[in-house]
Short mmCIF file of C-alpha atoms in Angstrom, two decimals:
data_model
loop_
_atom_site.label_atom_id
_atom_site.label_comp_id
_atom_site.label_asym_id
_atom_site.label_seq_id
_atom_site.Cartn_x
_atom_site.Cartn_y
_atom_site.Cartn_z
CA MET A 1 -1.38 -12.22 -2.90
CA SER A 2 1.08 -13.44 -0.27
CA ARG A 3 3.84 -10.89 -0.76
CA CYS A 4 4.56 -7.46 -2.18
CA ASP A 5 7.80 -7.12 -4.10
CA PHE A 6 7.66 -3.32 -4.34
CA LYS A 7 6.02 -0.78 -2.07
CA ILE A 8 4.74 2.43 -3.65
CA VAL A 9 3.33 5.33 -1.63
CA LEU A 10 1.19 8.19 -2.94
CA LEU A 11 1.65 11.61 -1.36
CA GLY A 12 0.08 14.98 -1.97
CA SER A 13 -2.47 17.45 -0.69
CA GLU A 14 -6.12 16.53 -0.32
CA HIS A 15 -8.34 16.89 -3.40
CA VAL A 16 -5.47 16.32 -5.88
CA GLY A 17 -6.86 12.95 -6.98
CA LYS A 18 -4.57 10.35 -5.38
CA THR A 19 -7.38 7.89 -4.67
CA SER A 20 -8.83 8.32 -8.17
CA LEU A 21 -5.38 7.60 -9.63
CA VAL A 22 -5.08 4.35 -7.66
CA LEU A 23 -8.62 3.23 -8.50
CA ARG A 24 -8.06 3.90 -12.21
CA PHE A 25 -4.83 1.92 -12.15
CA VAL A 26 -5.98 -1.05 -10.05
CA ASN A 27 -9.64 -1.34 -11.08
CA CYS A 28 -9.68 0.50 -14.45
CA ARG A 29 -12.54 2.72 -13.32
CA PHE A 30 -13.33 6.33 -12.48
CA ASN A 31 -16.13 7.20 -10.05
CA SER A 32 -17.30 10.58 -11.30
CA GLY A 33 -20.63 10.37 -9.46
CA THR A 34 -19.20 9.45 -6.05
CA PRO A 35 -19.02 12.32 -3.52
CA TYR A 36 -15.50 13.23 -2.33
CA GLN A 37 -14.31 11.51 0.84
CA ASN A 38 -11.03 12.15 2.66
CA THR A 39 -8.70 9.18 2.99
CA ILE A 40 -8.08 8.59 6.69
CA GLY A 41 -4.54 7.42 7.42
CA ALA A 42 -3.93 5.34 4.32
CA ALA A 43 -5.66 2.86 2.01
CA PHE A 44 -3.92 -0.20 0.53
CA CYS A 45 -4.27 -1.79 -2.91
CA ALA A 46 -2.20 -4.41 -4.69
CA LYS A 47 -1.69 -5.45 -8.30
CA THR A 48 0.49 -7.89 -10.24
CA MET A 49 2.55 -6.38 -13.05
CA GLN A 50 5.18 -7.60 -15.48
CA SER A 51 8.62 -6.22 -16.22
CA ASN A 52 11.58 -7.81 -17.98
CA GLY A 53 9.77 -11.16 -18.12
CA LYS A 54 9.05 -11.22 -14.38
CA ASP A 55 5.73 -11.21 -12.53
CA LEU A 56 5.91 -8.68 -9.71
CA ASN A 57 3.43 -7.87 -6.97
CA ILE A 58 3.23 -4.22 -6.06
CA GLY A 59 1.60 -2.80 -2.96
CA ILE A 60 0.27 0.76 -3.20
CA TRP A 61 -0.37 2.91 -0.14
CA ASP A 62 -2.68 5.86 -0.82
CA THR A 63 -1.94 8.25 2.07
CA ALA A 64 -4.15 10.98 3.48
CA GLY A 65 -3.52 14.51 2.20
CA SER A 66 -5.16 16.32 5.10
CA GLU A 67 -2.75 18.06 7.49
CA ARG A 68 -4.50 16.59 10.53
CA TYR A 69 -3.42 13.07 9.49
CA GLU A 70 0.23 13.90 8.69
CA ALA A 71 1.72 12.37 11.84
CA MET A 72 -0.14 9.14 11.07
CA THR A 73 0.72 8.96 7.36
CA ARG A 74 4.48 9.31 7.88
CA MET A 75 4.67 5.75 9.16
CA TYR A 76 3.46 4.46 5.78
CA TYR A 77 6.57 5.88 4.06
CA ARG A 78 8.86 3.39 5.80
CA GLY A 79 10.13 0.72 3.43
CA ALA A 80 8.79 2.46 0.32
CA HIS A 81 10.74 1.70 -2.85
CA ALA A 82 8.98 4.43 -4.84
CA ALA A 83 6.77 7.42 -4.17
CA ILE A 84 4.36 9.32 -6.40
CA ILE A 85 3.91 12.92 -5.30
CA CYS A 86 0.70 14.25 -6.81
CA TYR A 87 -0.30 17.82 -7.55
CA ASP A 88 -3.10 19.46 -9.52
CA PRO A 89 -1.70 21.70 -12.33
CA CYS A 90 -4.82 23.88 -11.97
CA CYS A 91 -4.20 24.46 -8.24
CA ALA A 92 -1.11 26.43 -7.19
CA ALA A 93 -1.68 25.53 -3.52
CA SER A 94 -1.17 21.82 -4.26
CA TRP A 95 2.19 22.63 -5.89
CA ALA A 96 3.25 24.85 -2.98
CA ARG A 97 2.94 21.84 -0.63
CA LEU A 98 4.99 19.59 -2.90
CA ARG A 99 8.35 20.44 -1.30
CA HIS A 100 6.84 19.63 2.08
CA TRP A 101 5.82 16.14 0.96
CA LEU A 102 9.23 15.46 -0.55
CA ALA A 103 11.03 16.64 2.60
CA GLU A 104 8.77 14.46 4.77
CA LEU A 105 9.47 11.43 2.60
CA ARG A 106 13.25 11.98 2.58
CA THR A 107 13.39 12.07 6.40
CA VAL A 108 12.00 8.51 6.44
CA GLU A 109 13.21 6.93 3.15
CA GLU A 110 16.16 8.84 1.75
CA ASP A 111 16.78 6.52 -1.23
CA CYS A 112 13.15 6.13 -2.33
CA LYS A 113 12.60 6.70 -6.07
CA VAL A 114 10.37 9.78 -6.51
CA TYR A 115 7.98 10.55 -9.39
CA LEU A 116 5.91 13.70 -9.86
CA CYS A 117 2.37 13.29 -11.08
CA GLY A 118 0.24 16.14 -12.36
CA THR A 119 -3.34 14.89 -12.10
CA LYS A 120 -6.58 15.88 -13.85
CA LYS A 121 -5.01 16.33 -17.29
CA ASP A 122 -8.51 16.12 -18.78
CA LEU A 123 -9.32 19.47 -17.11
CA LEU A 124 -6.23 21.06 -18.66
CA ASP A 125 -7.25 19.66 -22.04
CA SER A 126 -10.70 21.25 -21.65
CA ASN A 127 -9.17 24.72 -21.19
CA SER A 128 -9.10 24.93 -17.39
CA THR A 129 -6.58 27.51 -16.21
CA ARG A 130 -3.10 26.15 -15.51
CA GLU A 131 -1.78 27.65 -12.26
CA VAL A 132 1.50 25.70 -12.14
CA PRO A 133 3.83 26.80 -15.00
CA GLU A 134 5.33 23.99 -17.08
CA ASP A 135 8.87 25.40 -16.87
CA ILE A 136 8.79 25.35 -13.06
CA VAL A 137 7.62 21.73 -13.09
CA ALA A 138 10.34 20.77 -15.60
CA THR A 139 13.06 22.40 -13.48
CA TYR A 140 11.88 20.84 -10.23
CA SER A 141 11.47 17.35 -11.65
CA GLN A 142 15.04 17.22 -13.05
CA GLY A 143 16.44 15.77 -9.82
CA LEU A 144 13.68 13.17 -9.54
CA ASN A 145 12.89 9.93 -11.38
CA GLY A 146 10.18 11.20 -13.69
CA HIS A 147 7.16 13.43 -14.26
CA TYR A 148 3.81 12.41 -15.75
CA LEU A 149 0.61 14.30 -16.51
CA THR A 150 -2.25 11.86 -15.94
CA SER A 151 -6.02 11.73 -16.16
CA SER A 152 -7.85 9.28 -13.93
CA LYS A 153 -11.01 10.10 -15.86
CA THR A 154 -9.67 9.03 -19.28
CA GLY A 155 -6.85 6.77 -18.04
CA GLU A 156 -4.22 8.75 -19.96
CA ASN A 157 -0.66 8.03 -18.78
CA VAL A 158 -1.81 6.15 -15.65
CA GLU A 159 -0.57 2.72 -16.72
CA GLU A 160 2.58 4.31 -18.16
CA LEU A 161 3.44 5.95 -14.83
CA PHE A 162 3.18 2.73 -12.82
CA GLN A 163 4.96 0.70 -15.52
CA LYS A 164 7.88 3.16 -15.46
CA ILE A 165 8.13 2.79 -11.69
CA VAL A 166 8.15 -1.01 -11.85
CA ASP A 167 10.66 -1.02 -14.74
CA ASP A 168 12.97 1.32 -12.77
CA CYS A 169 12.73 -0.91 -9.69
CA VAL A 170 13.53 -4.02 -11.73
CA ALA A 171 16.54 -2.24 -13.28
CA ASP A 172 17.87 -1.51 -9.76
CA ARG A 173 20.15 -4.52 -9.15
CA GLU A 174 20.51 -4.00 -5.42
CA LEU A 175 16.75 -3.70 -4.97
CA MET A 176 16.11 -6.82 -7.06
CA ARG A 177 18.67 -8.76 -5.02
CA LYS A 178 16.68 -7.90 -1.88
CA VAL A 179 13.41 -8.86 -3.59
CA GLU A 180 14.81 -12.27 -4.55
CA GLU A 181 16.12 -12.81 -1.00
CA SER A 182 12.68 -11.94 0.40
CA ARG A 183 11.01 -14.38 -1.96
CA VAL A 184 13.36 -17.19 -0.92
CA GLN A 185 12.78 -16.41 2.76
CA LEU A 186 8.99 -16.33 2.31
CA ASP A 187 9.05 -19.65 0.45
CA LYS A 188 11.03 -21.22 3.32
CA GLU A 189 8.56 -19.89 5.89
CA GLN A 190 5.57 -21.15 3.92
CA GLU A 191 7.18 -24.58 3.56
CA LYS A 192 7.85 -24.64 7.29
CA ASP A 193 4.23 -23.71 8.02
CA LYS A 194 3.01 -26.57 5.84
CA ARG A 195 5.15 -29.07 7.76
CA TYR A 196 3.76 -27.98 11.11
CA CYS A 197 0.14 -27.58 10.03
CA LEU A 198 -2.20 -29.80 12.08
CA CYS A 199 -5.22 -29.48 9.79
#
């Protein structure tokens, strides 16, 4: 994949399931038997999606949730077109940090589209205790671009979340104008490289 049309960053506290969400979306799998490992800095994945008859390449940056990596992860917000802020509905502490992640993002990318993602829906469905009230989530998400409850284990609402993001980006005329300009510029550079190639 030679280019990324849209950059998406994932934010949220450690243990909320950001990496599992990305792996479910990109590779259609869930590693229930793999021991937990902290993401250090950020991990990158890419996938081609379709929206409005167009093929679009999206780059996804899964950032570290640990406080000790915060200074490092901020640099990955730059240039993001959309952000998914994850929280665990069964963990009030992950919700308490949500405002922090949003504030951090806005200092770097003020116009980034923001989506809330409640992870581990399968645990809620199996009668785990909800610690983040639905009415609070509904109120907070009103000023953002959307809210989804997802399960990386079952795949529920994962594809829908990313499709909504891509559809919203495609509907943004100014953003699509920049994407088309980037594509033209990249094509020119690749053509130039071919002319000067000595192989």
